[in-house]
Structure formats: structure tokens, C-alpha cells
């Protein structure tokens, strides 16, 4: 199981310190939300900010989520900035195969994201080419939104495909994840949990990460099977 605090919810006046807090929290990944003001109606930060933060969280895996209409111009800059994985959106349709290939050819892990209104079947043609499938649980663009429960069957479907096809992509959820919704997502089969507000808003992020991990663990269906 992976917990990935999202830097979008950090205090932007002290990003280095915030990244250090995440690095010491027990989380494995740092999630970096990149918004271009076109694919989503908001702008966050770019490769220069990611590069500046990188030395403050050396041991964390950098999970870069591109909510961008033209990711093809951003792949090399984010690799140079320290990305370990780059996630692009399935809504980019015809562009997707080339983008996935390019990320892999740059030697990085390959992620694919599916927005709440998009059918999960849109990801089907790409499942054997990805390391991670991100099921968005809010409409992307802003932190602090409420979890959309209608997304849960998509997680179950993606988990079932993974088992049936003997694939091993990670199954990530992003948006509105807190100590309640993490249980539902873990139960549905998610194994990688992005949380912005629920982790960065806490004075003690280490305790918050440990608690979220414990709840997700308790709802892991694989472990529940073992207990029977
Ligand atoms: C939404 C972003 C999320 C967001 C999650 O556009 O992709 O990563 O930062 O934030 P919370 O956990 O606050 O919903
Ligand atoms: Zn994200």
C-alpha cells in the first residue's frame, strides 16, 4: 500500500519545509498536481517548482499528475525536474498511446488517469502498457473537494480486470480521500491513496499517515480473505 500526500494542499510559502514534512511522515510517495489552466480550470505549478522541492524530499517517489492538454511538451522537463512516474489523462484520446510510450522511453513509470465522467472502459486498450491506473474521485482542478461515491464501481472494475488479466498496475485514487473514504476505496480494491487536505492540514502528518494506512489496511479485501 502506498500513501501519497498531494503537495497541492501544502503551504505554498514554505514548500521546502512542507516537502520535508511529507518525507518524514512515513508516506512513500509525493503526489504533484500539475494544472495548465486549459485541461482544468486552474493553474498550479510547473517543473521549476518540482525541481526546487526535489532535494527536500530525496527519498520520496515523485508521482507527477499532468492535468494538462499538451503533456507532450512537459514530459522531458518533468523528468529533468525529478519525476519518477508521470500520469497523463485518458481523455486525451488519440494522443494517449504515444504519450505512454514516450514516458516509458524516458525510463519512468507510466500512469493513466480517468476522470469521474469518463467510462473506465476508456482505459481498457492501455492496461498492459501502464504501471498505474488513477481513478479520479473528484473532478480535477481543485483540492478540498468532496469524494464522488459513484466512482467506487470503477475501482472495483479496474481491480477485477487486473486480477482476470494477471496485470499488476497499481490502482490509485485521488480526490476527497480522508479517513472515511479511504476505507471505501481500499475495500473496492485501491492500493495507492493520494490525499492533500486530509494530510497537509494536520499538524502531525506522521500520525495522520499512520492512521490512514491503518484504516486502509483494515479494509483491504485481500487481507480480509486471509482472515477467513
Ligand atoms: C485534484 C487533484 C488532487 C487533489 C487532492 O485536482 O488531482 O490530487 O490535490 O486533494 P484533496 O485530497 O484535498 O481532495
Ligand atoms: Zn492528482
GROMACS .gro file of C-alpha atoms and ligand atoms in nm:
model
  243
    1UNK     CA    1   0.000   0.000   0.000
    2UNK     CA    2   0.119   0.348  -0.084
    3UNK     CA    3   0.018   0.677   0.077
    4UNK     CA    4   0.088   0.982  -0.143
    5UNK     CA    5   0.037   1.326   0.013
    6UNK     CA    6  -0.052   1.584  -0.253
    7UNK     CA    7   0.165   1.895  -0.242
    8UNK     CA    8  -0.128   2.099  -0.374
    9UNK     CA    9  -0.256   2.122  -0.016
   10UNK     CA   10   0.079   2.236   0.127
   11UNK     CA   11   0.159   2.586   0.247
   12UNK     CA   12   0.299   2.736  -0.075
   13UNK     CA   13   0.501   2.997   0.116
   14UNK     CA   14   0.723   2.719   0.256
   15UNK     CA   15   0.723   2.435   0.004
   16UNK     CA   16   1.069   2.304   0.100
   17UNK     CA   17   0.966   2.259   0.464
   18UNK     CA   18   0.634   2.107   0.360
   19UNK     CA   19   0.811   1.853   0.137
   20UNK     CA   20   1.041   1.767   0.429
   21UNK     CA   21   0.736   1.715   0.648
   22UNK     CA   22   0.594   1.472   0.390
   23UNK     CA   23   0.931   1.294   0.361
   24UNK     CA   24   0.939   1.235   0.737
   25UNK     CA   25   0.572   1.135   0.762
   26UNK     CA   26   0.607   0.769   0.668
   27UNK     CA   27   0.443   0.826   0.327
   28UNK     CA   28   0.617   0.657   0.035
   29UNK     CA   29   0.528   0.898  -0.246
   30UNK     CA   30   0.474   1.270  -0.302
   31UNK     CA   31   0.192   1.347  -0.545
   32UNK     CA   32   0.245   1.654  -0.764
   33UNK     CA   33  -0.063   1.801  -0.930
   34UNK     CA   34   0.020   1.993  -1.245
   35UNK     CA   35  -0.264   2.207  -1.386
   36UNK     CA   36  -0.236   2.412  -1.701
   37UNK     CA   37  -0.549   2.631  -1.695
   38UNK     CA   38  -0.672   2.456  -2.008
   39UNK     CA   39  -0.739   2.088  -1.936
   40UNK     CA   40  -0.863   2.200  -1.593
   41UNK     CA   41  -0.983   2.547  -1.485
   42UNK     CA   42  -0.690   2.616  -1.254
   43UNK     CA   43  -0.312   2.662  -1.262
   44UNK     CA   44  -0.083   2.506  -1.001
   45UNK     CA   45   0.295   2.496  -1.053
   46UNK     CA   46   0.546   2.373  -1.306
   47UNK     CA   47   0.878   2.190  -1.345
   48UNK     CA   48   1.085   2.464  -1.180
   49UNK     CA   49   0.888   2.426  -0.856
   50UNK     CA   50   0.916   2.046  -0.867
   51UNK     CA   51   1.294   2.075  -0.921
   52UNK     CA   52   1.321   2.315  -0.625
   53UNK     CA   53   1.127   2.079  -0.398
   54UNK     CA   54   1.313   1.763  -0.508
   55UNK     CA   55   1.618   1.798  -0.277
   56UNK     CA   56   1.385   1.842   0.023
   57UNK     CA   57   1.226   1.500  -0.026
   58UNK     CA   58   1.507   1.289  -0.172
   59UNK     CA   59   1.373   0.953  -0.059
   60UNK     CA   60   1.014   1.006  -0.179
   61UNK     CA   61   0.894   0.872  -0.515
   62UNK     CA   62   0.768   1.170  -0.719
   63UNK     CA   63   0.426   1.092  -0.868
   64UNK     CA   64   0.359   1.366  -1.125
   65UNK     CA   65  -0.005   1.401  -1.230
   66UNK     CA   66  -0.036   1.603  -1.551
   67UNK     CA   67  -0.382   1.762  -1.580
   68UNK     CA   68  -0.267   1.928  -1.898
   69UNK     CA   69  -0.390   1.947  -2.256
   70UNK     CA   70  -0.042   1.925  -2.409
   71UNK     CA   71   0.159   1.687  -2.187
   72UNK     CA   72   0.389   1.608  -2.479
   73UNK     CA   73   0.574   1.936  -2.421
   74UNK     CA   74   0.609   1.869  -2.047
   75UNK     CA   75   0.744   1.514  -2.024
   76UNK     CA   76   1.116   1.592  -2.058
   77UNK     CA   77   1.100   1.898  -1.829
   78UNK     CA   78   0.933   1.698  -1.551
   79UNK     CA   79   1.177   1.409  -1.591
   80UNK     CA   80   1.461   1.660  -1.558
   81UNK     CA   81   1.287   1.805  -1.251
   82UNK     CA   82   1.290   1.466  -1.076
   83UNK     CA   83   0.968   1.283  -1.167
   84UNK     CA   84   0.970   0.907  -1.103
   85UNK     CA   85   0.628   0.848  -1.260
   86UNK     CA   86   0.420   1.060  -1.496
   87UNK     CA   87   0.042   1.026  -1.517
   88UNK     CA   88  -0.146   1.150  -1.824
   89UNK     CA   89  -0.522   1.155  -1.879
   90UNK     CA   90  -0.714   0.903  -2.091
   91UNK     CA   91  -0.940   1.192  -2.204
   92UNK     CA   92  -0.657   1.297  -2.438
   93UNK     CA   93  -0.782   1.008  -2.653
   94UNK     CA   94  -0.572   0.965  -2.971
   95UNK     CA   95  -0.266   1.114  -2.805
   96UNK     CA   96  -0.256   0.853  -2.528
   97UNK     CA   97  -0.058   0.568  -2.691
   98UNK     CA   98   0.225   0.798  -2.796
   99UNK     CA   99   0.236   0.965  -2.453
  100UNK     CA  100   0.255   0.631  -2.268
  101UNK     CA  101   0.531   0.513  -2.499
  102UNK     CA  102   0.724   0.835  -2.454
  103UNK     CA  103   0.708   0.823  -2.072
  104UNK     CA  104   0.835   0.465  -2.078
  105UNK     CA  105   1.111   0.551  -2.322
  106UNK     CA  106   1.226   0.821  -2.082
  107UNK     CA  107   1.277   0.545  -1.825
  108UNK     CA  108   0.991   0.649  -1.596
  109UNK     CA  109   0.686   0.470  -1.459
  110UNK     CA  110   0.376   0.516  -1.669
  111UNK     CA  111   0.041   0.629  -1.524
  112UNK     CA  112  -0.301   0.679  -1.679
  113UNK     CA  113  -0.585   0.878  -1.517
  114UNK     CA  114  -0.962   0.855  -1.571
  115UNK     CA  115  -1.190   1.147  -1.479
  116UNK     CA  116  -1.522   1.089  -1.298
  117UNK     CA  117  -1.744   1.141  -1.607
  118UNK     CA  118  -1.526   0.915  -1.827
  119UNK     CA  119  -1.615   0.546  -1.851
  120UNK     CA  120  -1.349   0.320  -1.705
  121UNK     CA  121  -1.362   0.117  -2.029
  122UNK     CA  122  -1.167   0.403  -2.192
  123UNK     CA  123  -0.861   0.268  -2.009
  124UNK     CA  124  -0.903  -0.090  -2.137
  125UNK     CA  125  -0.683  -0.063  -2.451
  126UNK     CA  126  -0.393   0.067  -2.242
  127UNK     CA  127  -0.393  -0.162  -1.938
  128UNK     CA  128  -0.095  -0.372  -2.049
  129UNK     CA  129   0.118  -0.062  -2.102
  130UNK     CA  130   0.080   0.110  -1.766
  131UNK     CA  131   0.231   0.084  -1.420
  132UNK     CA  132  -0.057   0.269  -1.254
  133UNK     CA  133  -0.422   0.343  -1.320
  134UNK     CA  134  -0.557   0.653  -1.144
  135UNK     CA  135  -0.932   0.659  -1.085
  136UNK     CA  136  -1.014   1.024  -1.013
  137UNK     CA  137  -1.264   1.055  -0.729
  138UNK     CA  138  -1.328   1.429  -0.781
  139UNK     CA  139  -1.340   1.637  -1.097
  140UNK     CA  140  -0.980   1.754  -1.121
  141UNK     CA  141  -0.877   2.115  -1.076
  142UNK     CA  142  -0.903   2.189  -0.706
  143UNK     CA  143  -0.805   2.038  -0.374
  144UNK     CA  144  -1.051   2.008  -0.087
  145UNK     CA  145  -1.349   1.879  -0.286
  146UNK     CA  146  -1.592   1.608  -0.173
  147UNK     CA  147  -1.538   1.247  -0.277
  148UNK     CA  148  -1.773   1.127  -0.555
  149UNK     CA  149  -1.907   0.790  -0.437
  150UNK     CA  150  -2.028   0.697  -0.786
  151UNK     CA  151  -1.661   0.635  -0.875
  152UNK     CA  152  -1.635   0.327  -0.648
  153UNK     CA  153  -1.765   0.074  -0.906
  154UNK     CA  154  -1.491   0.192  -1.145
  155UNK     CA  155  -1.230   0.096  -0.886
  156UNK     CA  156  -1.390  -0.246  -0.846
  157UNK     CA  157  -1.393  -0.295  -1.223
  158UNK     CA  158  -1.028  -0.191  -1.260
  159UNK     CA  159  -0.931  -0.429  -0.980
  160UNK     CA  160  -1.126  -0.714  -1.140
  161UNK     CA  161  -0.955  -0.655  -1.477
  162UNK     CA  162  -0.618  -0.658  -1.305
  163UNK     CA  163  -0.690  -0.996  -1.148
  164UNK     CA  164  -0.854  -1.151  -1.456
  165UNK     CA  165  -0.580  -1.038  -1.693
  166UNK     CA  166  -0.296  -1.106  -1.449
  167UNK     CA  167  -0.174  -0.750  -1.479
  168UNK     CA  168  -0.005  -0.570  -1.195
  169UNK     CA  169  -0.068  -0.200  -1.241
  170UNK     CA  170  -0.117  -0.008  -0.916
  171UNK     CA  171  -0.468   0.124  -0.857
  172UNK     CA  172  -0.463   0.482  -0.730
  173UNK     CA  173  -0.742   0.710  -0.608
  174UNK     CA  174  -0.718   1.089  -0.592
  175UNK     CA  175  -0.962   1.349  -0.462
  176UNK     CA  176  -1.155   1.376  -0.137
  177UNK     CA  177  -0.961   1.094   0.029
  178UNK     CA  178  -0.992   1.105   0.409
  179UNK     CA  179  -1.026   0.851   0.691
  180UNK     CA  180  -1.381   0.764   0.583
  181UNK     CA  181  -1.345   0.747   0.205
  182UNK     CA  182  -1.010   0.565   0.219
  183UNK     CA  183  -1.193   0.267   0.369
  184UNK     CA  184  -1.440   0.251   0.079
  185UNK     CA  185  -1.160   0.280  -0.177
  186UNK     CA  186  -0.947   0.011  -0.012
  187UNK     CA  187  -1.250  -0.214   0.007
  188UNK     CA  188  -1.309  -0.159  -0.367
  189UNK     CA  189  -0.951  -0.262  -0.446
  190UNK     CA  190  -0.743   0.057  -0.448
  191UNK     CA  191  -0.388   0.022  -0.315
  192UNK     CA  192  -0.245   0.373  -0.366
  193UNK     CA  193  -0.405   0.669  -0.191
  194UNK     CA  194  -0.350   1.036  -0.274
  195UNK     CA  195  -0.457   1.277  -0.003
  196UNK     CA  196  -0.399   1.651   0.003
  197UNK     CA  197  -0.617   1.830   0.255
  198UNK     CA  198  -0.654   1.529   0.487
  199UNK     CA  199  -0.276   1.505   0.539
  200UNK     CA  200  -0.123   1.851   0.491
  201UNK     CA  201  -0.387   2.020   0.710
  202UNK     CA  202  -0.277   1.809   1.007
  203UNK     CA  203  -0.018   1.944   1.247
  204UNK     CA  204   0.111   1.589   1.294
  205UNK     CA  205   0.128   1.444   0.941
  206UNK     CA  206   0.309   1.132   1.063
  207UNK     CA  207   0.015   1.039   1.285
  208UNK     CA  208  -0.231   1.120   1.003
  209UNK     CA  209  -0.044   0.897   0.755
  210UNK     CA  210  -0.027   0.613   1.007
  211UNK     CA  211  -0.399   0.639   1.081
  212UNK     CA  212  -0.499   0.648   0.715
  213UNK     CA  213  -0.274   0.349   0.643
  214UNK     CA  214  -0.424   0.152   0.932
  215UNK     CA  215  -0.779   0.217   0.811
  216UNK     CA  216  -0.696   0.125   0.451
  217UNK     CA  217  -0.522  -0.190   0.571
  218UNK     CA  218  -0.824  -0.293   0.776
  219UNK     CA  219  -1.041  -0.269   0.462
  220UNK     CA  220  -0.804  -0.446   0.223
  221UNK     CA  221  -1.016  -0.727   0.072
  222UNK     CA  222  -0.710  -0.948   0.012
  223UNK     CA  223  -0.629  -0.944   0.382
  224UNK     CA  224  -0.993  -0.998   0.472
  225UNK     CA  225  -0.985  -1.317   0.262
  226UNK     CA  226  -0.683  -1.441   0.455
  227UNK     CA  227  -0.862  -1.391   0.786
  228UNK     CA  228  -1.148  -1.620   0.687
  229LIG     C1  229  -0.745   1.732  -0.785
  229LIG     C2  230  -0.604   1.683  -0.760
  229LIG     C3  231  -0.587   1.613  -0.630
  229LIG     C4  232  -0.604   1.697  -0.511
  229LIG     C5  233  -0.644   1.609  -0.396
  229LIG     O1  234  -0.745   1.809  -0.899
  229LIG     O2  235  -0.568   1.592  -0.861
  229LIG     O3  236  -0.461   1.549  -0.619
  229LIG     O4  237  -0.488   1.767  -0.478
  229LIG     O5  238  -0.670   1.695  -0.292
  229LIG     P1  239  -0.771   1.660  -0.174
  229LIG     O6  240  -0.713   1.541  -0.105
  229LIG     O7  241  -0.767   1.785  -0.092
  229LIG     O8  242  -0.904   1.631  -0.236
  230LIG    ZN1  243  -0.369   1.443  -0.855
   0.00000   0.00000   0.00000
